[in-house]
Amino acid sequence: MTIRPYRQIIRRKSRQIHVGSLAVGGDAPISVQSMTNTLTSDARATIDQIRGLEEAGVDVVRVSCPDEGSTAALAEIVRAAKAPIIADIHFHYKRAIEAAKAGAACLRINPGNIGSPERVREVVQAAKDHGCSMRIGVNAGSLDKHLLEKYGEPCPEALVESALEHARILEDNDFFEFKISVKASDVFLAVAAYQGLAEACDYPLHLGITEAGGLRTGTVKSAIGIGALLWAGIGDTIRVSLSAEPVEEVKAGFEILKALDIRHRGVRIVSCPTCARQAYPVIQTVEILEKRLAHITTPLSLSIIGCVVNGPGEARETDIGLTGGGQGNHMIYLSGIADHKIDDARLIDHIVELVEKRAAEIEASAQNLAKAS
Ligand code: SF4
């Protein structure tokens, strides 16, 4: 049997655009997005939520702009945010122009929904004048009437045709700085639509399974849909849509990227499901460690394994490893090698110290390398 290289993801070649300072597409890292759910007109609350998303590592944040009060607050939000801000607009071309003037890095707007060609021209001109990119966002739940009539129901062909129709409007206005999404809550439909769109154009693609559900259901559905596409090399930026706190979307997004070895951030914990052989409470230990290590952004791996059946093997593949041992004496592995023992009482504090120390060493050596080059 011949086994081909099985970790390889060959990424689709997309053109690169910019969302503020963030490159999307081409060889840019796949970015993670989320969306605020505060009233955008309440700048203070929105900025607070953006802070939380930034702490979780978000690359770009979308805010809804349904009314003038929202676009009026946008300038303050854009000034306060470190992440580029995307203004989410539906139908109202004036909101789009206001958002561009307020400093939005990108407008999420479908040009076919704006109205007259003159209005489209005005929005495109505002985007050009203020360095805004755009996202065309086609959604199976709000497909254009003529496409629903043509195809009878939302289907991949209809989503792709809709996306290309909107794209053509921007192209006819000599505007190419945009990305596209073709979302559906049905995983099969979304994946097939993205596959079709990926073949039909070279615009960067924003991936998402829309209205995916709550924290658990939505994360699983998104991991399957977004994960399948990323695995096939399709996708340049992702949003996991959850009926949950927005920060959970960012965490789930990074977990999908981590699982596919595409992008790493923070501590990747490898842990066993536990059984009667566990020599310490693995589940509680992992729960506590996840919280206490949430502030670490440096990518590193940690194995938390209940006993010697799988502990030494997993520890060999991780930066720091813990294997449960008899009589409350557990083995700590550093870089895969058994190093010292630790007792129950000091277990968690000790691992937190080890991880923090290793993260600081990795950061210092990266800085030294950067200085030397
Ligand atoms: Fe059980 Fe040990 Fe396997 Fe964990 S590693 S599930 S404790 S046998």
XYZ file of C-alpha atoms and ligand atoms in Angstrom:
381
model
C 0.000 0.000 0.000
C 1.300 3.446 -0.893
C 0.433 6.185 1.562
C 0.523 9.627 0.005
C 1.611 12.609 2.145
C -1.435 12.826 4.346
C -0.920 16.144 6.086
C -0.767 18.131 2.904
C -3.392 20.778 2.185
C -2.995 22.359 -1.230
C -4.558 25.759 -0.904
C -6.636 27.193 -3.710
C -4.923 30.146 -5.341
C -7.049 33.188 -4.605
C -6.347 36.825 -5.288
C -5.373 38.821 -2.225
C -7.394 41.725 -0.899
C -7.024 43.823 2.244
C -9.411 44.407 5.103
C -7.673 47.391 6.640
C -4.189 46.165 7.472
C -5.249 42.517 7.264
C -4.418 40.617 4.082
C -7.063 38.098 3.041
C -6.462 35.525 0.321
C -3.343 34.599 -1.579
C -0.778 33.299 0.876
C -2.121 35.315 3.849
C -2.866 33.304 6.982
C -6.494 32.196 7.222
C -8.112 34.773 9.466
C -10.733 34.288 12.165
C -13.728 36.580 12.371
C -16.595 37.163 14.721
C -19.432 39.618 15.034
C -20.583 41.752 17.922
C -24.145 41.409 19.223
C -24.317 44.636 21.192
C -26.195 47.628 19.816
C -23.623 49.267 17.559
C -25.092 52.630 18.531
C -23.852 51.824 22.035
C -20.183 52.402 21.250
C -18.993 51.670 24.802
C -20.648 48.242 24.982
C -19.504 47.367 21.466
C -15.907 48.378 22.181
C -15.947 46.303 25.383
C -17.104 43.270 23.444
C -14.487 43.848 20.744
C -11.805 43.931 23.492
C -12.878 40.458 24.619
C -12.757 39.186 21.036
C -9.303 40.675 20.565
C -8.062 38.984 23.714
C -9.288 35.686 22.249
C -7.252 36.397 19.091
C -9.882 37.638 16.642
C -8.393 38.987 13.413
C -11.350 41.011 12.197
C -14.697 42.013 13.736
C -18.005 42.689 12.028
C -20.582 45.038 13.468
C -24.142 45.541 12.217
C -25.089 48.960 10.966
C -28.870 48.875 10.641
C -29.449 52.572 11.364
C -27.867 56.000 11.416
C -27.137 55.728 15.142
C -24.898 52.744 14.378
C -22.865 54.406 11.642
C -22.636 57.506 13.870
C -20.969 55.370 16.573
C -18.719 53.588 14.088
C -15.902 56.144 13.998
C -15.389 55.843 17.764
C -15.519 52.036 17.536
C -13.007 51.933 14.670
C -10.646 54.247 16.592
C -10.794 52.094 19.716
C -10.498 48.697 18.030
C -7.177 47.097 17.179
C -8.847 44.656 14.790
C -10.164 45.978 11.468
C -13.915 46.557 11.543
C -16.377 45.334 8.917
C -19.674 47.185 8.686
C -22.608 44.881 8.018
C -25.115 46.644 5.783
C -28.343 45.395 4.321
C -30.076 47.391 1.604
C -29.419 50.942 2.875
C -26.812 52.421 0.579
C -26.550 55.542 2.738
C -25.432 53.412 5.730
C -22.710 51.958 3.498
C -21.440 55.397 2.523
C -21.566 56.575 6.157
C -19.701 53.436 7.293
C -16.985 53.938 4.674
C -16.556 57.548 5.787
C -16.444 56.434 9.444
C -13.419 54.256 8.761
C -14.865 50.767 8.272
C -12.203 48.536 6.732
C -14.775 46.539 4.772
C -18.456 46.678 3.885
C -20.510 43.532 3.968
C -23.074 44.415 1.370
C -24.646 42.813 -1.666
C -24.535 45.315 -4.506
C -27.593 43.739 -6.139
C -29.649 44.737 -3.098
C -28.628 48.397 -3.023
C -31.028 49.577 -5.706
C -30.272 51.725 -8.749
C -26.945 51.587 -10.620
C -26.345 55.176 -9.475
C -26.554 54.118 -5.815
C -24.170 51.232 -6.467
C -21.753 53.677 -8.096
C -21.946 55.959 -5.058
C -21.222 53.097 -2.637
C -18.330 51.818 -4.752
C -16.924 55.335 -4.999
C -17.130 55.727 -1.196
C -15.330 52.387 -0.767
C -12.614 53.456 -3.194
C -12.247 56.889 -1.598
C -11.889 55.448 1.901
C -9.883 52.287 1.184
C -12.710 49.891 2.018
C -12.947 46.401 0.670
C -16.272 44.572 0.478
C -17.782 41.187 1.142
C -20.569 39.822 -0.961
C -22.560 37.586 1.364
C -25.021 35.230 -0.305
C -27.222 33.289 2.069
C -29.476 30.346 1.202
C -32.137 31.841 3.472
C -32.365 35.086 1.533
C -31.754 34.087 -2.067
C -32.886 36.500 -4.754
C -36.458 35.858 -5.895
C -35.579 35.305 -9.564
C -33.077 32.588 -8.598
C -35.576 30.875 -6.331
C -38.043 30.911 -9.220
C -35.415 29.591 -11.627
C -34.120 26.798 -9.403
C -37.200 26.105 -7.278
C -35.264 26.005 -4.019
C -31.881 27.035 -2.629
C -29.232 24.848 -4.297
C -25.493 25.186 -4.882
C -25.996 26.445 -8.452
C -28.360 29.175 -7.262
C -25.976 30.346 -4.538
C -23.033 30.458 -6.946
C -25.070 32.237 -9.631
C -26.217 34.809 -7.092
C -22.661 35.421 -5.884
C -21.380 35.860 -9.431
C -24.234 38.245 -10.284
C -23.303 40.465 -7.340
C -19.623 40.169 -8.246
C -20.313 41.267 -11.815
C -21.936 44.466 -10.559
C -18.766 45.356 -8.665
C -16.547 44.343 -11.590
C -18.615 46.545 -13.915
C -17.827 49.382 -11.521
C -14.125 48.566 -11.785
C -14.021 47.293 -8.192
C -12.220 44.035 -7.430
C -11.295 44.402 -3.771
C -13.858 41.982 -2.429
C -14.361 38.519 -1.000
C -17.411 36.302 -1.204
C -19.380 33.965 1.018
C -22.145 31.519 0.037
C -23.548 30.387 3.345
C -26.264 27.899 4.209
C -27.266 26.226 7.450
C -27.225 22.894 5.594
C -23.639 21.599 5.563
C -23.999 19.733 2.247
C -25.463 22.775 0.508
C -22.863 25.187 1.880
C -19.909 22.948 1.048
C -21.142 22.252 -2.502
C -21.779 25.962 -3.083
C -18.301 26.934 -1.891
C -16.759 24.197 -4.038
C -18.623 25.530 -7.076
C -17.658 29.119 -6.324
C -14.021 28.187 -5.754
C -13.926 26.788 -9.290
C -15.822 29.682 -10.828
C -13.658 32.567 -9.604
C -10.435 33.471 -7.850
C -11.873 35.874 -5.280
C -10.970 35.128 -1.666
C -13.683 33.189 0.129
C -15.148 33.850 3.554
C -16.308 30.495 4.941
C -19.200 29.919 7.268
C -22.083 27.602 8.015
C -24.790 30.081 8.817
C -27.295 29.714 11.667
C -25.313 26.653 12.690
C -26.880 26.408 16.159
C -25.773 26.630 19.764
C -22.294 26.202 21.154
C -22.021 22.433 20.780
C -24.216 21.834 17.714
C -22.920 24.872 15.879
C -19.301 24.094 16.588
C -19.673 20.519 15.345
C -21.545 21.579 12.193
C -19.052 24.334 11.473
C -16.098 22.065 12.098
C -17.486 19.600 9.562
C -18.417 22.180 6.912
C -15.599 24.692 7.306
C -13.173 21.886 8.104
C -14.030 19.930 4.941
C -13.507 23.031 2.811
C -10.251 24.070 4.458
C -9.006 20.508 4.154
C -9.706 20.762 0.412
C -7.696 23.999 0.313
C -10.746 26.263 -0.002
C -11.211 29.321 2.196
C -9.315 32.432 3.201
C -11.167 33.685 6.258
C -13.661 31.942 8.543
C -16.480 32.728 10.878
C -18.071 30.112 13.096
C -21.663 31.333 13.580
C -22.951 30.320 16.991
C -25.944 31.153 19.132
C -23.469 31.753 21.930
C -21.191 34.480 23.229
C -19.206 35.875 20.256
C -15.913 35.018 21.968
C -16.873 31.330 21.621
C -16.904 31.788 17.843
C -13.290 32.916 17.935
C -12.250 30.011 20.152
C -14.056 27.527 17.888
C -12.510 29.108 14.794
C -9.017 28.673 16.149
C -9.747 25.112 17.213
C -10.758 24.261 13.630
C -7.547 25.803 12.290
C -5.483 24.056 14.974
C -7.051 20.666 14.246
C -6.058 21.010 10.593
C -2.577 22.242 11.536
C -3.265 25.427 9.572
C -2.716 27.983 12.317
C -1.830 27.685 15.958
C -2.532 29.983 18.852
C -2.175 29.233 22.527
C -1.907 25.886 24.261
C -3.094 22.820 22.377
C -4.090 20.328 25.050
C -4.032 16.629 24.229
C -5.934 14.707 26.907
C -7.380 11.255 27.329
C -11.072 10.489 27.823
C -10.260 8.819 31.192
C -11.146 5.379 32.485
C -10.690 3.348 35.660
C -6.908 3.517 35.191
C -6.618 7.283 35.623
C -4.259 8.145 38.461
C -5.645 11.656 39.015
C -8.878 13.440 37.983
C -8.010 14.144 34.348
C -11.289 15.834 33.366
C -11.202 18.370 36.211
C -7.483 18.965 35.661
C -8.040 19.752 31.981
C -10.996 22.025 32.792
C -8.920 24.034 35.259
C -5.873 24.151 32.992
C -7.928 25.371 30.020
C -9.044 28.344 32.109
C -5.696 29.062 33.737
C -3.797 28.827 30.448
C -6.261 30.869 28.383
C -3.947 33.901 28.535
C -1.134 32.089 26.701
C -1.042 33.043 23.027
C 2.233 31.306 22.127
C 1.550 28.061 20.278
C 2.668 25.051 22.317
C 1.373 21.597 23.115
C 0.552 19.935 26.423
C -0.497 16.334 27.026
C -2.573 15.535 30.101
C -2.914 11.770 30.214
C -4.306 9.650 33.012
C -1.900 6.712 33.041
C 1.096 5.038 31.442
C -0.966 3.241 28.776
C -0.891 6.297 26.482
C 0.939 8.908 28.574
C 4.567 8.389 27.477
C 3.567 8.091 23.798
C 1.578 11.334 23.820
C 4.236 13.089 25.891
C 6.807 12.278 23.188
C 4.795 14.365 20.720
C 4.132 17.378 22.950
C 6.207 20.188 24.480
C 5.124 19.363 28.021
C 3.537 16.115 29.145
C 1.917 14.724 32.267
C 1.360 11.019 32.802
C -0.516 9.766 35.841
C 1.519 7.470 38.124
C 0.867 5.376 41.201
C 0.467 6.700 44.759
C -0.067 10.294 43.680
C 3.293 10.562 41.945
C 2.984 11.625 38.344
C 5.621 11.983 35.671
C 6.363 15.260 33.931
C 7.908 15.115 30.455
C 9.734 18.024 28.905
C 10.208 17.930 25.128
C 9.167 14.291 25.182
C 11.668 13.119 27.814
C 10.702 11.984 31.325
C 12.098 14.747 33.540
C 10.739 14.717 37.103
C 7.857 13.661 39.295
C 5.112 15.796 40.800
C 2.547 15.023 43.499
C -1.208 15.624 43.455
C -1.128 18.750 45.600
C 1.184 20.783 43.341
C 0.088 19.329 40.019
C -1.896 22.210 38.509
C 0.222 25.127 39.746
C 3.324 23.303 38.578
C 2.009 22.710 35.062
C 0.855 26.335 34.767
C 4.377 27.461 35.773
C 6.001 25.093 33.291
C 3.774 26.244 30.434
C 4.286 29.926 31.222
C 8.047 29.392 31.391
C 8.124 27.487 28.092
C 5.964 30.122 26.398
C 8.320 32.870 27.594
C 11.334 30.901 26.272
C 9.697 30.414 22.859
C 8.818 34.118 22.678
C 12.356 35.165 23.684
C 13.973 32.915 21.107
C 11.588 34.180 18.393
C 12.537 37.755 19.293
C 16.246 36.909 19.175
C 15.798 35.288 15.773
C 13.922 38.339 14.515
C 16.716 40.639 15.785
C 19.395 38.490 14.152
C 17.701 38.416 10.748
Fe -7.568 5.244 30.665
Fe -4.932 5.545 30.723
Fe -6.242 5.559 28.353
Fe -6.471 7.621 30.015
S -4.601 6.925 29.005
S -8.140 6.581 28.965
S -6.425 6.631 31.991
S -6.045 3.855 29.759
